Amino acid sequence: MVAHEESFCRAVLPRVSRTFALNIPLLPAPLDLAATVAYLLLRVADTLEDEIHLARQEELFDALADLVRLEPGWESRAQSFARLVGGEFRAGAPEAEVELVDRTVWVLRTLASLPSWAHTPIARCVRVMTVGMKQVQRQHGGGKPVMGLPDLQTMLAYCYFAAGVVGEMLTELFIAYSPAINATRRGQLQSQSIAFGEALQLTNMLKDVREDMEQGRCWLPLDRMARHGLTTSTLTLPSHREQAMALHSELMVVARRGQQEALEYVLALPAEEPKLRLFCLYPLFLSVKTLCLIDNNPAVFDAPPLKLSRQEVFELVRLLHARVASDSALRALFAECSHAPPEVEAMR
């Protein structure tokens, strides 16, 4: 039965994430399955945040955090969880995410089949993420979807709950999988793990600002909006485009700094583990290219969302495979892809 459920996990992954469907299969077994299961459970958490009526969110976050502990009776509770969530979806929820939630018990059975060293990091990540999402909604939503966070510090705290904790989880999985990493790179990777996850999240927040607003939420700092004469109601208006671009450029500096820190994290992985490096390099460099695409580009506030072409992605993947073993070659490619302005270069 587990083989069938594992097949479901692998098959549903590209339906809920194009980016991670590219890089997770690069990982050696059983890391590839551990990363697949982890991503799907986190996707369930994201679905609770994005597609479920607010009145039931806290209860469902708590239920998911409990399920990943795999304590006695979890299978029946997982089935009850799926039925409960199924009745709380907002209209228009993505079909793949609805199916994923409906098969939560299959994902958890696959988690249970993994080596024991994978259980604790994955369970902790899901618990921290759900607690954080619940906390942000309670403190800043006021019973409604979050429309702006008070300041940059709060925005970065949200980035930790949404993605920094994922960097921590991946690091613990890498350490458990590879004796070489555990012996020589453990401390360095742990110290930089949060930056890796947060850098990817910051890029997504800046790229998706218009899409988020259309869905009734915003994760940008209200104090910095106010400095530029903006509110969430005027952020995407053409009449306020100059102010919005000034705010966007200011936050781009923060995102670029995070990407530089994320590069150091990836380079701390041994060159002798090219599959682990490539797993991290794909999303990082796609993030770098995306940030370059939206940099000083007013179209980021228009529909449809800006995105890299398929050809650009394939060419980037080719270059990463060619340079994966060379730190200097990767640094050069990073500089080429980022086209960082002088003030960001000075921060490095």
Coordinates of C-alpha atoms in Angstrom, one line a residue:
M1 CA 0.0 0.0 0.0
V2 CA 2.8 2.4 0.8
A3 CA 4.2 2.1 -2.8
H4 CA 0.8 3.3 -4.1
E5 CA 0.8 6.2 -1.7
E6 CA 4.5 7.1 -2.5
S7 CA 3.5 7.1 -6.2
F8 CA 0.8 9.6 -5.4
C9 CA 3.2 11.9 -3.6
R10 CA 5.6 11.9 -6.5
A11 CA 2.8 12.4 -9.0
V12 CA 1.1 15.3 -7.2
L13 CA 4.3 17.2 -6.6
P14 CA 4.5 18.8 -10.1
R15 CA 0.9 19.7 -9.9
V16 CA 1.4 21.9 -6.8
S17 CA 4.9 23.2 -7.5
R18 CA 6.7 23.5 -10.8
T19 CA 10.0 24.7 -9.1
F20 CA 10.3 21.9 -6.6
A21 CA 9.2 19.3 -9.1
L22 CA 12.4 20.3 -11.0
N23 CA 14.9 20.0 -8.2
I24 CA 13.6 17.4 -5.7
P25 CA 14.1 14.5 -8.1
L26 CA 17.8 15.4 -8.2
L27 CA 18.3 14.3 -4.6
P28 CA 19.6 10.9 -3.8
A29 CA 17.3 8.4 -2.2
P30 CA 15.8 8.6 0.4
L31 CA 16.3 12.3 0.6
D32 CA 14.2 12.8 -2.5
L33 CA 11.2 11.2 -0.9
A34 CA 11.8 13.0 2.4
A35 CA 11.9 16.3 0.6
T36 CA 8.8 15.4 -1.4
V37 CA 6.8 14.5 1.7
A38 CA 8.0 17.6 3.5
Y39 CA 7.1 19.9 0.7
L40 CA 3.6 18.4 0.4
L41 CA 2.9 18.7 4.1
L42 CA 4.0 22.4 3.9
R43 CA 1.8 22.8 0.8
V44 CA -1.1 21.6 2.9
A45 CA -0.2 24.2 5.5
D46 CA -0.1 26.9 2.8
T47 CA -3.4 25.8 1.5
L48 CA -4.9 26.2 5.0
E49 CA -3.6 29.7 5.0
D50 CA -4.6 30.7 1.5
E51 CA -7.8 28.7 0.7
I52 CA -9.6 28.0 3.9
H53 CA -12.2 30.2 5.6
L54 CA -10.6 32.2 8.5
A55 CA -13.0 31.0 11.1
R56 CA -11.5 27.4 11.0
Q57 CA -7.9 28.2 10.3
E58 CA -6.5 28.0 13.8
E59 CA -8.2 24.7 14.6
L60 CA -6.9 23.2 11.3
F61 CA -3.4 24.5 11.8
D62 CA -3.4 22.8 15.2
A63 CA -4.7 19.6 13.8
L64 CA -2.0 19.4 11.1
A65 CA 0.7 20.2 13.7
D66 CA -0.6 17.3 15.8
L67 CA -0.8 14.9 12.8
V68 CA 2.8 15.1 11.9
R69 CA 3.8 13.8 15.3
L70 CA 2.5 10.4 14.0
E71 CA 1.2 9.6 17.5
P72 CA -1.2 6.6 18.0
G73 CA -4.5 7.1 16.2
W74 CA -3.1 9.5 13.6
E75 CA -4.6 7.7 10.6
S76 CA -8.2 8.1 11.7
R77 CA -7.5 11.7 12.8
A78 CA -5.9 12.4 9.3
Q79 CA -9.1 11.2 7.6
S80 CA -11.2 13.4 9.8
F81 CA -8.9 16.3 9.1
A82 CA -9.3 15.9 5.4
R83 CA -13.1 15.7 5.6
L84 CA -13.2 18.8 7.8
V85 CA -10.9 20.8 5.5
G86 CA -12.9 19.6 2.5
G87 CA -15.9 21.5 3.8
E88 CA -14.1 24.7 4.4
F89 CA -12.5 25.5 1.0
R90 CA -13.1 28.9 -0.5
A91 CA -14.7 28.9 -4.0
G92 CA -12.0 28.5 -6.7
A93 CA -9.5 26.6 -4.6
P94 CA -6.9 24.9 -6.9
E95 CA -8.0 21.4 -7.8
A96 CA -4.6 19.9 -7.1
E97 CA -4.4 21.3 -3.6
V98 CA -7.9 20.1 -2.8
E99 CA -6.9 16.6 -3.9
L100 CA -3.7 16.9 -1.9
V101 CA -5.6 17.8 1.3
D102 CA -8.0 14.9 0.6
R103 CA -5.0 12.5 0.5
T104 CA -3.3 13.9 3.6
V105 CA -3.3 10.4 5.1
W106 CA -1.4 9.0 2.2
V107 CA 1.3 11.7 2.6
L108 CA 1.5 10.9 6.3
R109 CA 1.8 7.2 5.6
T110 CA 4.7 7.9 3.3
L111 CA 6.2 10.0 6.0
A112 CA 5.9 7.1 8.4
S113 CA 7.7 4.9 5.9
L114 CA 10.8 7.1 5.8
P115 CA 13.9 6.5 8.0
S116 CA 13.4 7.7 11.5
W117 CA 16.0 10.5 11.1
A118 CA 13.7 12.3 8.7
H119 CA 10.7 12.4 11.0
T120 CA 11.8 15.0 13.6
P121 CA 13.0 17.7 11.2
I122 CA 9.9 17.4 9.0
A123 CA 7.5 17.4 12.0
R124 CA 9.3 20.4 13.6
C125 CA 9.1 22.4 10.4
V126 CA 5.4 21.8 10.0
R127 CA 4.7 22.7 13.6
V128 CA 6.8 25.9 13.5
M129 CA 5.2 27.0 10.3
T130 CA 1.7 26.4 11.4
V131 CA 2.2 28.1 14.8
G132 CA 3.8 31.1 13.0
M133 CA 1.0 31.4 10.4
K134 CA -1.5 31.3 13.2
Q135 CA 0.4 33.9 15.2
V136 CA 0.7 36.3 12.2
Q137 CA -3.0 35.9 11.4
R138 CA -4.1 36.5 15.0
Q139 CA -1.8 39.5 15.5
H140 CA -2.1 41.2 12.2
G141 CA -5.2 39.9 10.4
G142 CA -7.9 41.1 12.9
G143 CA -10.3 38.4 11.7
K144 CA -9.6 39.2 8.1
P145 CA -6.8 38.3 5.6
V146 CA -3.5 40.1 6.4
M147 CA -3.3 43.4 4.5
G148 CA 0.2 44.6 5.3
L149 CA 2.6 43.9 8.2
P150 CA 3.7 46.7 10.6
D151 CA 7.3 46.9 9.7
L152 CA 10.3 45.2 8.0
Q153 CA 11.1 43.2 11.1
T154 CA 7.7 41.7 11.2
M155 CA 7.8 40.9 7.4
L156 CA 11.1 39.1 8.0
A157 CA 9.6 37.2 10.9
Y158 CA 6.8 36.1 8.6
C159 CA 9.5 35.0 6.1
Y160 CA 11.0 32.8 8.8
F161 CA 7.7 31.1 9.5
A162 CA 7.0 30.7 5.7
A163 CA 10.5 29.6 4.5
G164 CA 13.4 30.2 7.0
V165 CA 12.2 27.2 9.0
V166 CA 12.3 25.2 5.7
G167 CA 16.0 26.0 5.4
E168 CA 16.5 24.7 8.9
M169 CA 14.7 21.5 8.1
L170 CA 16.6 20.9 4.9
T171 CA 19.9 21.4 6.7
E172 CA 19.0 18.8 9.4
L173 CA 18.0 16.3 6.7
F174 CA 21.3 16.9 4.9
I175 CA 23.3 16.5 8.1
A176 CA 21.4 13.2 8.9
Y177 CA 22.0 11.9 5.4
S178 CA 25.6 12.8 4.9
P179 CA 28.3 11.8 7.4
A180 CA 30.7 14.2 5.6
I181 CA 28.4 17.2 6.1
N182 CA 27.8 16.2 9.7
A183 CA 31.5 16.0 10.4
T184 CA 32.8 19.1 8.6
R185 CA 30.0 21.5 7.6
R186 CA 27.3 21.1 10.3
G187 CA 27.9 24.4 12.2
Q188 CA 28.3 26.6 9.1
L189 CA 25.2 25.3 7.4
Q190 CA 23.1 25.6 10.5
S191 CA 24.1 29.2 11.0
Q192 CA 23.2 30.1 7.4
S193 CA 20.1 27.8 6.9
I194 CA 17.5 30.4 7.8
A195 CA 18.9 32.9 5.3
F196 CA 18.6 30.3 2.5
G197 CA 14.9 29.9 3.0
E198 CA 14.1 33.5 3.6
A199 CA 15.9 34.7 0.5
L200 CA 13.5 32.6 -1.7
Q201 CA 10.5 33.8 0.2
L202 CA 11.4 37.5 -0.1
T203 CA 11.7 37.2 -3.9
N204 CA 8.3 35.5 -4.1
M205 CA 6.7 38.3 -2.0
L206 CA 8.2 41.0 -4.3
K207 CA 7.3 39.1 -7.5
D208 CA 3.7 38.3 -6.4
V209 CA 2.7 41.6 -4.8
R210 CA 0.0 42.2 -7.4
E211 CA -1.3 38.7 -7.3
D212 CA -1.4 38.7 -3.5
M213 CA -3.3 42.0 -3.5
E214 CA -5.9 40.5 -6.0
Q215 CA -6.4 37.6 -3.5
G216 CA -7.0 40.1 -0.7
R217 CA -3.7 40.0 1.2
C218 CA -0.4 41.8 1.4
W219 CA 2.9 40.9 3.2
L220 CA 4.7 44.2 2.7
P221 CA 5.6 46.6 5.6
L222 CA 3.1 49.3 6.3
D223 CA 5.6 51.7 7.8
R224 CA 7.7 51.7 4.6
M225 CA 4.6 52.1 2.5
A226 CA 3.7 55.2 4.6
R227 CA 7.1 56.7 4.0
H228 CA 6.4 56.6 0.3
G229 CA 2.9 58.0 0.7
L230 CA 1.3 54.6 0.1
T231 CA -1.4 52.4 1.7
T232 CA -2.5 49.0 0.7
S233 CA -5.5 50.5 -1.2
T234 CA -3.1 52.7 -3.3
L235 CA -0.2 50.3 -3.7
T236 CA -1.1 49.0 -7.1
L237 CA -2.8 52.0 -8.6
P238 CA -1.2 53.4 -11.8
S239 CA -1.5 56.9 -10.2
H240 CA 0.9 55.8 -7.5
R241 CA 3.3 53.8 -9.6
E242 CA 6.3 56.0 -9.0
Q243 CA 5.9 55.7 -5.2
A244 CA 5.3 52.0 -5.4
M245 CA 8.4 51.5 -7.5
A246 CA 10.5 53.4 -4.9
L247 CA 9.2 51.1 -2.2
H248 CA 9.8 48.1 -4.3
S249 CA 13.4 49.1 -5.0
E250 CA 14.0 49.7 -1.3
L251 CA 12.8 46.1 -0.5
M252 CA 14.8 44.7 -3.5
V253 CA 18.0 45.7 -1.6
V254 CA 17.0 43.6 1.3
A255 CA 16.1 40.7 -1.0
R256 CA 19.5 40.9 -2.8
R257 CA 21.4 40.9 0.4
G258 CA 19.5 37.7 1.4
Q259 CA 20.3 36.0 -1.9
Q260 CA 24.0 36.7 -1.3
E261 CA 23.8 35.0 2.1
A262 CA 21.9 32.1 0.5
L263 CA 24.7 31.6 -2.0
E264 CA 27.2 31.2 0.9
Y265 CA 24.9 28.6 2.3
V266 CA 24.9 26.6 -0.9
L267 CA 28.7 26.9 -1.3
A268 CA 29.1 25.5 2.2
L269 CA 27.7 22.2 0.9
P270 CA 30.6 20.0 -0.2
A271 CA 31.4 19.9 -3.9
E272 CA 31.5 16.1 -3.4
E273 CA 27.7 16.3 -2.9
P274 CA 26.7 17.7 -6.3
K275 CA 23.1 16.5 -6.1
L276 CA 22.5 18.4 -2.8
R277 CA 24.2 21.5 -4.3
L278 CA 22.0 21.4 -7.4
F279 CA 18.9 20.9 -5.3
C280 CA 19.6 24.2 -3.6
L281 CA 21.1 26.0 -6.7
Y282 CA 18.0 25.6 -8.8
P283 CA 15.6 27.6 -6.7
L284 CA 18.3 30.1 -5.6
F285 CA 19.4 31.0 -9.1
L286 CA 15.8 31.0 -10.4
S287 CA 15.2 33.5 -7.6
V288 CA 18.2 35.6 -8.6
K289 CA 17.0 35.7 -12.2
T290 CA 13.5 36.5 -11.1
L291 CA 14.7 39.4 -9.0
C292 CA 16.6 40.7 -11.9
L293 CA 13.5 40.4 -14.1
I294 CA 11.4 42.5 -11.7
D295 CA 14.1 45.0 -10.7
N296 CA 12.9 48.5 -11.6
N297 CA 10.1 47.0 -13.7
P298 CA 6.8 48.7 -13.2
A299 CA 5.1 45.7 -14.8
V300 CA 5.5 43.9 -11.5
F301 CA 2.4 45.8 -10.4
D302 CA 0.4 44.8 -13.4
A303 CA -1.3 41.6 -14.6
P304 CA -0.3 39.0 -15.6
P305 CA 2.6 38.2 -13.2
L306 CA 6.1 38.4 -14.6
K307 CA 7.9 35.1 -15.0
L308 CA 11.0 33.6 -16.6
S309 CA 10.6 31.9 -20.0
R310 CA 11.0 28.2 -20.3
Q311 CA 14.1 28.8 -22.4
E312 CA 15.7 30.9 -19.7
V313 CA 15.1 28.2 -17.1
F314 CA 16.5 25.4 -19.3
E315 CA 19.6 27.5 -20.1
L316 CA 20.1 28.3 -16.4
V317 CA 19.8 24.6 -15.5
R318 CA 22.4 23.7 -18.1
L319 CA 24.9 26.3 -16.7
L320 CA 24.4 25.1 -13.1
H321 CA 25.1 21.5 -14.0
A322 CA 28.3 22.6 -15.8
R323 CA 29.5 24.7 -12.9
V324 CA 28.2 22.9 -9.8
A325 CA 31.6 21.7 -8.6
S326 CA 33.4 25.1 -8.8
D327 CA 32.8 27.7 -6.2
S328 CA 34.4 30.4 -8.3
A329 CA 32.4 29.5 -11.4
L330 CA 29.2 29.6 -9.4
R331 CA 30.1 33.0 -7.9
A332 CA 30.8 34.4 -11.4
L333 CA 27.4 33.0 -12.6
F334 CA 25.7 34.5 -9.6
A335 CA 27.1 37.9 -10.4
E336 CA 26.2 37.6 -14.0
C337 CA 22.6 36.6 -13.2
S338 CA 22.0 39.2 -10.5
H339 CA 23.3 42.3 -12.2
A340 CA 23.4 43.8 -8.8
P341 CA 23.5 47.6 -8.6
P342 CA 26.6 49.2 -7.0
E343 CA 24.9 49.8 -3.6
V344 CA 24.2 46.1 -3.2
E345 CA 27.7 45.1 -4.3
A346 CA 29.0 47.4 -1.5
M347 CA 27.0 45.4 1.1
R348 CA 28.6 42.1 0.2

